Coordinates of C-alpha atoms and ligand atoms in Angstrom, one line a residue:
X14 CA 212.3 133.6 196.6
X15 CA 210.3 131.8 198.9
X16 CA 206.4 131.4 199.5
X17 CA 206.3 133.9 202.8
X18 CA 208.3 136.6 200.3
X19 CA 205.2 136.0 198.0
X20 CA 202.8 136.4 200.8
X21 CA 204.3 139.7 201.6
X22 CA 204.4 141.0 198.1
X23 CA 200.1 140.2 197.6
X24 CA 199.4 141.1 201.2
X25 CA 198.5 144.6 200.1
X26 CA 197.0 143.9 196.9
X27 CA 194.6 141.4 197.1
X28 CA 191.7 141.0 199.4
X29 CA 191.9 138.6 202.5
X30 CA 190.3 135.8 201.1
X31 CA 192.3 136.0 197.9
X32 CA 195.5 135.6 200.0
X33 CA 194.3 132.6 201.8
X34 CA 193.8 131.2 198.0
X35 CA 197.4 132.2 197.2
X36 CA 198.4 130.5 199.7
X37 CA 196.3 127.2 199.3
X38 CA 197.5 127.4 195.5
X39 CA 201.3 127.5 196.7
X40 CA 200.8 124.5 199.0
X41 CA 198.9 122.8 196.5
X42 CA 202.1 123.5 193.6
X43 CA 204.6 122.3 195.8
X44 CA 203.1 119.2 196.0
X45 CA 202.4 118.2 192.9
X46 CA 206.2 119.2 192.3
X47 CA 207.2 118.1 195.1
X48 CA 210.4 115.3 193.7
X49 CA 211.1 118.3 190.6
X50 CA 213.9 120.1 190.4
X51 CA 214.9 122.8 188.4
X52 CA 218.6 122.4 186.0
X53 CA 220.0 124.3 188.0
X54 CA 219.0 122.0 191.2
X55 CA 217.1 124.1 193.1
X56 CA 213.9 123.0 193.9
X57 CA 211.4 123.4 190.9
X58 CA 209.0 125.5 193.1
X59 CA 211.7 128.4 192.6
X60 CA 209.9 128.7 189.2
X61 CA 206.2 129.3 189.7
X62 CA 206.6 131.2 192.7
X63 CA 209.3 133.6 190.2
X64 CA 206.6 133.7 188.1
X65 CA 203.3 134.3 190.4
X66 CA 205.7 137.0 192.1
X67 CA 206.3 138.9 188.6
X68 CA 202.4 139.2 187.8
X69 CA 202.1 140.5 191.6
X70 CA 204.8 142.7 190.6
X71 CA 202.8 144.1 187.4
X72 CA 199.8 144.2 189.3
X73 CA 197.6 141.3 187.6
X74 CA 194.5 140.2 189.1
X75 CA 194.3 137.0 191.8
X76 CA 193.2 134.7 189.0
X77 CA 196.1 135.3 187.3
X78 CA 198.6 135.1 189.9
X79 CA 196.7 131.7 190.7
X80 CA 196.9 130.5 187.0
X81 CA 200.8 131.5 187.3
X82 CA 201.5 129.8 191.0
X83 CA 199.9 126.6 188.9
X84 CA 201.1 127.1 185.1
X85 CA 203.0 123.7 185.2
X86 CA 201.0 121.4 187.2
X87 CA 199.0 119.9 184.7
X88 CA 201.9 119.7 182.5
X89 CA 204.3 118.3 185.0
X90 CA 202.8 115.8 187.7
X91 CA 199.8 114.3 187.7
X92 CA 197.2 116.8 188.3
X93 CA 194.0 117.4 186.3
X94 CA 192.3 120.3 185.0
X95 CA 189.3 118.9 187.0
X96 CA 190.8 119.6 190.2
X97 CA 192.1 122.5 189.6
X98 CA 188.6 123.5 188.5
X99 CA 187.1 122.4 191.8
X100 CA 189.8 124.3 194.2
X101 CA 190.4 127.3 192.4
X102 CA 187.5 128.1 190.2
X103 CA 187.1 127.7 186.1
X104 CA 188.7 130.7 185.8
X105 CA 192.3 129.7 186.6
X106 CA 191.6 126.3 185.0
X107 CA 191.0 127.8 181.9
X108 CA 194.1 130.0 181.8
X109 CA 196.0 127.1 183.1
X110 CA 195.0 125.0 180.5
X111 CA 195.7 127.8 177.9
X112 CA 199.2 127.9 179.4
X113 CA 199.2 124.1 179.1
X114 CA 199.0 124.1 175.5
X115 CA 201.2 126.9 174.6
X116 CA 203.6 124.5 176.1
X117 CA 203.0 121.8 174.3
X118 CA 203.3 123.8 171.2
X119 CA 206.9 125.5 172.1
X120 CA 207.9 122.3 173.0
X121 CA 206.9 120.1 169.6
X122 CA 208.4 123.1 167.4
X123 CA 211.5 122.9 169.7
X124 CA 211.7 118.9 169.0
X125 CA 211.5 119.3 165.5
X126 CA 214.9 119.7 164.0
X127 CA 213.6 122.4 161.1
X128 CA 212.5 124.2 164.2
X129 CA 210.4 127.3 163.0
X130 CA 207.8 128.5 165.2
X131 CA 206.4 130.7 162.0
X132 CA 205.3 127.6 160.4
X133 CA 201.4 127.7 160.0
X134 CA 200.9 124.6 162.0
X135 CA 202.5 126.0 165.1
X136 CA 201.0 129.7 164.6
X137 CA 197.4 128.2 164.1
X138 CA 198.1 125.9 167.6
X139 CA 199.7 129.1 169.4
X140 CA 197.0 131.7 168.8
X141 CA 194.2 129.5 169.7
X142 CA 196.1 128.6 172.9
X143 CA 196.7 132.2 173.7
X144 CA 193.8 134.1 172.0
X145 CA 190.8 132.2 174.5
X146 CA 192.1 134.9 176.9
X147 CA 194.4 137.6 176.6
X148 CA 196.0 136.6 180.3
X149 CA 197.5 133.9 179.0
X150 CA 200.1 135.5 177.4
X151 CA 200.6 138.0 180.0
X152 CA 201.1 135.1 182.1
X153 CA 203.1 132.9 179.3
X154 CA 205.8 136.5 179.3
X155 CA 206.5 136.0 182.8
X156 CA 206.7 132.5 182.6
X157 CA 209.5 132.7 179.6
X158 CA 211.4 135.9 181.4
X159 CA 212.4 134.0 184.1
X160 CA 213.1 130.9 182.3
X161 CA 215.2 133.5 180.4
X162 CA 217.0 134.4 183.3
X163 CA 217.8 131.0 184.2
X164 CA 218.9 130.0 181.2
X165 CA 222.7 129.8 182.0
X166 CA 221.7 126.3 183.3
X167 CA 220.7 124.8 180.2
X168 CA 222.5 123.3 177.3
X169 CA 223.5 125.5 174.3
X170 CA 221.3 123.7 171.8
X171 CA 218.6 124.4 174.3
X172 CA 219.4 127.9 174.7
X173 CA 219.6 129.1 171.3
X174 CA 216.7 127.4 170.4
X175 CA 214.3 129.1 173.8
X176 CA 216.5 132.7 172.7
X177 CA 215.4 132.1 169.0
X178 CA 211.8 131.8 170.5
X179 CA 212.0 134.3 172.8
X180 CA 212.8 136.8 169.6
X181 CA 210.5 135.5 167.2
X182 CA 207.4 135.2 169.4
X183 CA 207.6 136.3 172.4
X184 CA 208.8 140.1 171.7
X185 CA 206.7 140.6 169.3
X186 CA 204.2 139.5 171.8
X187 CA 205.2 141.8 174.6
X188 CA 205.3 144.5 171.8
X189 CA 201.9 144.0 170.9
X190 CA 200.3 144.2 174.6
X191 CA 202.1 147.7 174.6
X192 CA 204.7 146.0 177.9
X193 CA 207.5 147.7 176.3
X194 CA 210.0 146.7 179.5
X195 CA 209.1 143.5 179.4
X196 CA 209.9 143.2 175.9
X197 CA 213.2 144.3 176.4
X198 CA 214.2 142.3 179.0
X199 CA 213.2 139.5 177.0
X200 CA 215.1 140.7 174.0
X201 CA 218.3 141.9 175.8
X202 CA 218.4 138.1 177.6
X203 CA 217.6 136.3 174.2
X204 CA 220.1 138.4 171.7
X205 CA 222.8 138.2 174.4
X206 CA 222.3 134.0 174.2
X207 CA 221.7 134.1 170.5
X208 CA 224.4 135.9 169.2
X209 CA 226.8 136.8 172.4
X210 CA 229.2 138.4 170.0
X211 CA 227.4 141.0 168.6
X212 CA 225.5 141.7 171.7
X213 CA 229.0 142.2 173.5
X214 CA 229.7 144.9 170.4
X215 CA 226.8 146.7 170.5
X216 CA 226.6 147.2 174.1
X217 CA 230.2 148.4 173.9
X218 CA 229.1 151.0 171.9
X219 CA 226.1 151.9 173.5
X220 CA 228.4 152.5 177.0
X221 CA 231.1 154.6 175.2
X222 CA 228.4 156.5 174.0
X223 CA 226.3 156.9 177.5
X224 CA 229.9 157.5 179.1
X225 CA 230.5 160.2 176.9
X226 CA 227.4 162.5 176.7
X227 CA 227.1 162.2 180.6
X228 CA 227.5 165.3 182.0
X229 CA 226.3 167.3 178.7
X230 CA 223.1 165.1 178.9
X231 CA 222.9 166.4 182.8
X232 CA 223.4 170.1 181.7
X233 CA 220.0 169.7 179.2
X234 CA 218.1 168.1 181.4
X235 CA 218.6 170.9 184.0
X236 CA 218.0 173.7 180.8
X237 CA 214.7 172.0 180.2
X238 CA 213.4 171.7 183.7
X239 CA 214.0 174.9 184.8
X240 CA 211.9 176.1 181.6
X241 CA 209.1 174.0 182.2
X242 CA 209.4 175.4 185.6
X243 CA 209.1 178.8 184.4
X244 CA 205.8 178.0 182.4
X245 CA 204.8 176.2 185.7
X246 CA 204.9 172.9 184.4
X247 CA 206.1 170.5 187.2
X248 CA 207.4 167.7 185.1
X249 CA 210.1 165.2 185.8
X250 CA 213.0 164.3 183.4
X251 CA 215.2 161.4 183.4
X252 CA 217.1 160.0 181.0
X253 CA 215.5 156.6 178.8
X254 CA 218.7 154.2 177.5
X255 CA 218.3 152.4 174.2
X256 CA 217.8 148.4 174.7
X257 CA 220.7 146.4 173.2
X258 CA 218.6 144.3 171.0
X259 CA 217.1 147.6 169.6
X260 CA 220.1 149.5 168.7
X261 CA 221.5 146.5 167.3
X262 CA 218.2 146.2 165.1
X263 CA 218.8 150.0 164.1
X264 CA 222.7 149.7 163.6
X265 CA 221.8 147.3 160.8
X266 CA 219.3 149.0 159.4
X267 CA 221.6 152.0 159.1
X268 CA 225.1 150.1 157.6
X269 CA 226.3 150.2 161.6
X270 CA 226.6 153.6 161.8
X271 CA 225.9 154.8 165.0
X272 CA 225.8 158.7 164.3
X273 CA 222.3 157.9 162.3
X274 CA 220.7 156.6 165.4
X275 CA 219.4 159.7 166.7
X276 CA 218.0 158.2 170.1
X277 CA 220.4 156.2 171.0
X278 CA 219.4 158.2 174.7
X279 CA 216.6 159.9 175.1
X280 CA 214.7 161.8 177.8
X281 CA 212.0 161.3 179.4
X282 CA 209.3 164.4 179.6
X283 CA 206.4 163.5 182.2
X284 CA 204.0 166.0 183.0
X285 CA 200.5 165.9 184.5
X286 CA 197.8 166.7 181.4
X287 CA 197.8 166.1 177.9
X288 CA 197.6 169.7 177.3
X289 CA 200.9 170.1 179.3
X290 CA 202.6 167.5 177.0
X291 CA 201.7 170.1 173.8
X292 CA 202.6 173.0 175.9
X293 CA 206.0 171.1 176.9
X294 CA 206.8 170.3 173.2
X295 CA 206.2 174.0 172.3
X296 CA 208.8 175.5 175.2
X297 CA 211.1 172.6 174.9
X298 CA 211.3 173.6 170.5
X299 CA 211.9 177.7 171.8
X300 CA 214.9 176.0 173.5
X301 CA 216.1 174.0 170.9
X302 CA 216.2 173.5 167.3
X303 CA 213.9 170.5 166.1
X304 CA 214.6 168.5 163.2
X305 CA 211.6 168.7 160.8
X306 CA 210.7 165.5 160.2
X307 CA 211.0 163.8 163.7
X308 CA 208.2 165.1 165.4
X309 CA 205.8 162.3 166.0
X310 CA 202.6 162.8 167.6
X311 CA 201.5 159.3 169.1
X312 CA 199.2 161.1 171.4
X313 CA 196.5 162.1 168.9
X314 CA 197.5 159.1 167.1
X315 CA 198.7 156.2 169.2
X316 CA 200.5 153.7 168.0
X317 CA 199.0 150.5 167.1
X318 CA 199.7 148.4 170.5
X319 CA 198.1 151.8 172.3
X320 CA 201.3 153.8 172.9
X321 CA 201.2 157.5 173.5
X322 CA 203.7 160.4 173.9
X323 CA 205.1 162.9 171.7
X324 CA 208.7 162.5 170.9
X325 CA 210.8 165.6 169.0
X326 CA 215.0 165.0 168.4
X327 CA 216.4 168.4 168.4
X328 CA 219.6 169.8 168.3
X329 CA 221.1 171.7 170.8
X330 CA 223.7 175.5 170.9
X331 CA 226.6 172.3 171.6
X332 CA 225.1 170.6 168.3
X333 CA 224.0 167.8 170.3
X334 CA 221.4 165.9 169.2
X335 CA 218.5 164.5 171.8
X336 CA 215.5 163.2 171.5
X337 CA 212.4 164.2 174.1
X338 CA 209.7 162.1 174.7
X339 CA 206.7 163.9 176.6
X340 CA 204.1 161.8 178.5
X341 CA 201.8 161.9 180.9
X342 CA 202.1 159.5 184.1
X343 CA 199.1 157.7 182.8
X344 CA 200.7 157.0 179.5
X345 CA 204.1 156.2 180.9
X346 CA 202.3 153.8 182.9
X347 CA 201.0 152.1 180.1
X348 CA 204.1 152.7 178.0
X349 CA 205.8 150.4 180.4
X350 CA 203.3 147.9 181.6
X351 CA 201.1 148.0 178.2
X352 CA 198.7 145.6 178.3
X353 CA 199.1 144.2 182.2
X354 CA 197.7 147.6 183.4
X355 CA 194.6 147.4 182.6
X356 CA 194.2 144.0 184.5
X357 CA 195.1 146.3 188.1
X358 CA 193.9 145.2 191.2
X359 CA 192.4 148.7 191.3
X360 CA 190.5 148.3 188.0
X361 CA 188.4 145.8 189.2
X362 CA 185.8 146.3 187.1
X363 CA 188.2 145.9 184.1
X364 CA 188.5 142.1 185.4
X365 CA 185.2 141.7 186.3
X366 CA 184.0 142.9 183.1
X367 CA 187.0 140.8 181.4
X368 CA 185.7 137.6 183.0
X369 CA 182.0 138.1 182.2
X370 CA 182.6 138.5 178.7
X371 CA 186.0 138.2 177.4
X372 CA 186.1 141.3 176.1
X373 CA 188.4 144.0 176.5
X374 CA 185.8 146.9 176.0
X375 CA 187.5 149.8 177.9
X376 CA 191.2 148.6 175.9
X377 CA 193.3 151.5 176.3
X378 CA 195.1 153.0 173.2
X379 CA 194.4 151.3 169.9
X380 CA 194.9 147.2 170.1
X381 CA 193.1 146.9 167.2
X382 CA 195.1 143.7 166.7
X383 CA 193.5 141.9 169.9
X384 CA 190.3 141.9 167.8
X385 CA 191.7 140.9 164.7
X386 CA 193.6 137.7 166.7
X387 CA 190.4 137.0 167.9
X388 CA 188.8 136.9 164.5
X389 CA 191.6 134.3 163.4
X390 CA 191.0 132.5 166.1
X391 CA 187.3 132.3 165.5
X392 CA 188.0 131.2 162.1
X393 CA 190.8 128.4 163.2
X394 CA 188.0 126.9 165.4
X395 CA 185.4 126.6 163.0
X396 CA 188.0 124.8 160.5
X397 CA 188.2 127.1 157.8
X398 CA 191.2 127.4 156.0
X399 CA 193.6 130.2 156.8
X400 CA 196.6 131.4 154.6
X401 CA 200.1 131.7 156.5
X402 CA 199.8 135.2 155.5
X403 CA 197.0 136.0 157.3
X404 CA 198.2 134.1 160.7
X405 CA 201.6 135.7 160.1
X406 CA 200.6 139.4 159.5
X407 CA 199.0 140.7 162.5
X408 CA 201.4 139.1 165.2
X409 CA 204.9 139.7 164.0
X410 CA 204.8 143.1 161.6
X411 CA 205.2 146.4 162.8
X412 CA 202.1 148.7 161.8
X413 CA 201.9 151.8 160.7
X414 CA 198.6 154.4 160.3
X415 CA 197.8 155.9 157.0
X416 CA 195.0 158.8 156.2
X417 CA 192.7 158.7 153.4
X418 CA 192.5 162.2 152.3
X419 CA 189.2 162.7 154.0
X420 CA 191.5 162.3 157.5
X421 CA 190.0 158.3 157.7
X422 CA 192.6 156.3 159.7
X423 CA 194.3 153.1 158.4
X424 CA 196.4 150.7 160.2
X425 CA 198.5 148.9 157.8
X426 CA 201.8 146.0 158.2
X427 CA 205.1 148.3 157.6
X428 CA 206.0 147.9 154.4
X429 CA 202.4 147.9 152.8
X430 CA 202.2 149.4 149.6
X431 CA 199.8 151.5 147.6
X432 CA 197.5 148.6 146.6
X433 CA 197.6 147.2 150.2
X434 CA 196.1 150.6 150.9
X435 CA 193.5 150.9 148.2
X436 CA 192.2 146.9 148.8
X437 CA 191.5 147.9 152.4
X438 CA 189.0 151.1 151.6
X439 CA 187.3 149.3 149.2
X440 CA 187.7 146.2 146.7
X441 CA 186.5 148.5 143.7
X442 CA 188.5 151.3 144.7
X443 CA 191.7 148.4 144.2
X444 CA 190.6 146.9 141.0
X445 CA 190.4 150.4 139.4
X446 CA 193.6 152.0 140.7
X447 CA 195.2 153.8 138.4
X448 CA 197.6 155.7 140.3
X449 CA 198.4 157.0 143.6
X450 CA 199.2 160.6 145.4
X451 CA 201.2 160.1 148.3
X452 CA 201.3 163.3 150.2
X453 CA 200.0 165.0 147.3
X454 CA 202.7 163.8 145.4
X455 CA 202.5 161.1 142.5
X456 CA 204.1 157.8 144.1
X457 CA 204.9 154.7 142.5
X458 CA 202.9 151.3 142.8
X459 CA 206.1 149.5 144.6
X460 CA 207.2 151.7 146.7
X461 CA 206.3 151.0 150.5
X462 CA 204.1 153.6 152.2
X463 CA 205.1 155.8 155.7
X464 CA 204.1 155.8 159.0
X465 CA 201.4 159.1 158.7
X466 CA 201.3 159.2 155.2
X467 CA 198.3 160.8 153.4
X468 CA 197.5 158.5 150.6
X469 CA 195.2 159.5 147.9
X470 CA 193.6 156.7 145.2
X471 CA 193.5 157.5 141.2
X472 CA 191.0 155.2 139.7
X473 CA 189.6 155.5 136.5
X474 CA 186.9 153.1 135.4
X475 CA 188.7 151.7 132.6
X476 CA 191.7 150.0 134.9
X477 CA 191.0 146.8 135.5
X478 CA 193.0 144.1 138.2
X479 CA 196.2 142.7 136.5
X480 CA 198.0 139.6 137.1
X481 CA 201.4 141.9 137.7
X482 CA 199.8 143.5 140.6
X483 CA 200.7 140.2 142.6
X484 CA 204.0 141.0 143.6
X485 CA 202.3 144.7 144.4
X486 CA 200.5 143.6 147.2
X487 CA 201.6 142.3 150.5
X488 CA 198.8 142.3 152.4
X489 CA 196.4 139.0 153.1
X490 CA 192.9 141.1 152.5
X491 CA 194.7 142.6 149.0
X492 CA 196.0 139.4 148.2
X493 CA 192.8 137.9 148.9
X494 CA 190.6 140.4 147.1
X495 CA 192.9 140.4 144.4
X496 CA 193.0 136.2 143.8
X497 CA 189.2 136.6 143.3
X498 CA 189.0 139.4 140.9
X499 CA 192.1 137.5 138.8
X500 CA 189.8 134.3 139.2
X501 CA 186.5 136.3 137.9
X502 CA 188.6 137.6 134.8
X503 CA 190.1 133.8 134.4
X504 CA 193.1 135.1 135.3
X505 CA 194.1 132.2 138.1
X506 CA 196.2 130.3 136.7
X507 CA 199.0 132.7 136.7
X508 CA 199.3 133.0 140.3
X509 CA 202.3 131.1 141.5
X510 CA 203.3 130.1 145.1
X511 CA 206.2 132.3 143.7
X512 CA 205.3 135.2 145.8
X513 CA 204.6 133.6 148.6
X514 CA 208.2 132.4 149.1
X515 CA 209.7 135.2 148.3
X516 CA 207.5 136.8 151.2
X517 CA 208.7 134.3 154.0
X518 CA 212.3 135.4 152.8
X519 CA 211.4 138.7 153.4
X520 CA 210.2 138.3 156.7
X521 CA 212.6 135.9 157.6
X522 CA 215.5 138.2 157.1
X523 CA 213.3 140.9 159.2
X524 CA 213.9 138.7 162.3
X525 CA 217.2 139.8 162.3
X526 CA 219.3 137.8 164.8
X527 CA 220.1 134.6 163.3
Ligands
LIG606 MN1 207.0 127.4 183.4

């Protein structure tokens, strides 16, 4: 991987006077790093130039190519923001300083011997690094993936601490920009460092498993196309293999018992139209048998980070069971680039729009959660004091939409529960709850709600907020709402940090590997 590689890879991307910056910005690298070498002792310039080729790769825009051709100058040699400002515009500075501090952060938490990057400290220092500009992290991904990929060069201590990372924060983080590839890369290399046994297991399994449905997989595929074909749908099929990482997370959620995980393989449906995805699901179920409750719609509702397709498991006349999940191009696009795509050299407007304002109006999909990181952020700047909960909820749960009966949408941490629900349409609505219907069916105040779950409030006027309800929310804006109406009935003093560390248990054990 050399600069004239580079060069190649942007020539058709960027405009002339773009490249000529690329290059300027490579010269100008590889002298700041000029006596650096990497562990492995290659020269250290092997690095940015990885990394600047990976955002080519996925298409970022120049500035962040730039910013990624410079990431470790100001950190590494003697350069200063200020020139970097002056040769390449405040653009890249800022984004460069943004990488900068991210950093500094990984590297304190990584110092510490308690090292946990979910302390509240390090969360409040990460997010305002990252949240100035959603390219940083874009950027920071690329950055880590091919420090991942190098990191046979370091010592173990070091490598199970950057894997560790790579799990905690920086999946998640893919997961959240929708870059679902990316994310597993960077899980696959951090699970195999982190626990090399089990990732040697599970992989094992995973290939028996891919060796032995094969040919039968081959025979469906060719079933299915021809049809589509008949219906004169041209769609393409391939087959989509489980990550490692993800398996693994799945075997342990079902007691390591592989026939549970239902797709373990999966294809790949992509057709041109929307309406060709509903008319795909509808020949593929004359076909085969679906199972009832594993038929997701994520294109009328996406999921959180924006991802859309529809995904049935049915069972075939050899009682095989597959799953299907039907796309479009554009959605598979996104699917696998999440985030990233939107910052195409061809969306220029996007980026221009982007830079103006910092604000991702046209976001594709539902990334809610950009806006909510932004609010924290907002609120870590001007000082005010911020729970863990709150820092910690957003980033690193899995969501999951519920309907009011009137069809309104709520997007809710998995494992929120009634309260959780009733606290976020309205404080009054959760200080009178009384009951719930879940599904039109009477559902119990502890029991977590579903992914699509129809959730109806009971309240009568007489119910009034009580002090057991705290270990029945999990939620910050519950917990919050709930703290004040306990405090307006003098009810306060009760609430223990009790809760709270049960909680970080909880979500400790949710980051599985360890
Ligand atoms: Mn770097």
């Amino acid at each position: 991987m050399g600069k004239a590689e580079l060069l190649e890879s942007a020539k058709p991307l960027y405009e002339e006077n773009q490249l000529l910056e690329l290059e300027q910005a490579v010269d100008f690298a590889a002298k700041a790093h000029a006596n650096q070498k990497r562990k492995s002792g290659e020269s250290y310039m092997i690095h940015p130039l990885n990394v600047a080729m990976t955002l080519v790769k996925w298409g970022m825009d120049i500035d962040s190519v730039l910013a990624g051709i410079l990431h470790d100058t100001v950190e590494d040699s003697n350069i200063s923001l200020e020139q970097i400002e002056n040769l390449f515009g405040y653009d890249v500075a800022f984004i460069v300083d943004g990488l900068t501090k991210v950093t500094k952060t990984s590297e304190s938490m990584q110092q510490n011997d308690t090292y946990n990057p979910q302390t509240k400290d390090n969360l409040s220092k990460l997010l305002i690094a990252v949240g100035q500009d959603i390219r940083v992290v874009i950027i920071k991904l690329a950055d880590r993936l091919h420090n991942l990929m190098t990191l046979n060069h370091l010592s173990r201590d070091k490598q199970i601490r950057i894997a560790r990372e790579s799990l905690e924060v920086y999946g998640p983080m893919a997961d959240r920009l929708g870059m679902g590839r990316v994310r597993m890369q960077i899980e696959d290399i951090a699970f195999s460092y982190l626990e090399p046994r089990e990732f040697k297991r599970v992989k094992e399994i995973l290939d028996s498993r891919i060796g032995r449905s094969h040919r039968k997989l081959d025979q469906i595929k060719t079933e299915s196309e021809q049809a589509l074909k008949k219906s004169h749908i041209d769609g393409e099929i391939n087959g989509r293999v489980k990550s490692v990482y993800s398996l693994y997370k799945k075997l342990v959620k079902f007691d390591n018992d592989v026939d549970n995980v239902y797709d373990l393989i999966a294809l790949r449906v992509i057709v041109k139209t929307k309406e060709e995805c509903y008319a795909s699901l509808g020949i593929l179920h004359s076909l085969y048998k679906p199972m009832i409750n594993r038929i997701k719609d994520y294109i009328a509702t996406p999921k959180p980070n924006g991802y859309q397709s529809l995904h049935t498991t049915v069972i075939t006349p050899h009682e095989q069971i597959v799953e299907f999940q039907i796309r479009t191009q554009e959605m598979h696009e996104y699917a696998e680039r999440g985030l990233a795509a939107s910052f195409h050299y061809n969306e220029r407007k996007t980026s221009r729009d982007y830079r103006e304002k910092r604000e991702l109006a046209p976001l594709p999909g539902n990334l809610q959660w950009i806006t909510e990181l932004q609010e924290v952020v907002a609120k870590l700047k001007s000082g005010e004091d911020i729970s863990h909960d709150q820092l910690n909820i957003d980033l690193f749960k899995d969501r999951i939409f519920v309907h009011s009966p009137k069809g309104d949408i709520f997007n809710l941490p998995e494992g929120a529960l009634p309260l959780d629900f009733a606290y976020m349409v309205h404080s009054d609505i959760g200080r009178h709850a009384y009951g719930f219907k879940v599904n039109g069916k009477i559902h119990p105040f502890d029991k977590p709600l579903q992914n699509g779950d129809v959730v109806e409030v009971i309240t009568k006027k007489l119910v009034m907020t009580k002090p057991a309800w705290r270990n029945l929310v999990t939620t910050s804006h519950a917990r919050h709402k709930l703290r004040a109406q306990l405090g307006q009935l003098g009810l306060n003093k009760i609430f223990s940090t009790e809760d709270r560390s049960s909680k970080n248990k909880k979500s400790h054990t949710k980051n599985a590997a360890r």
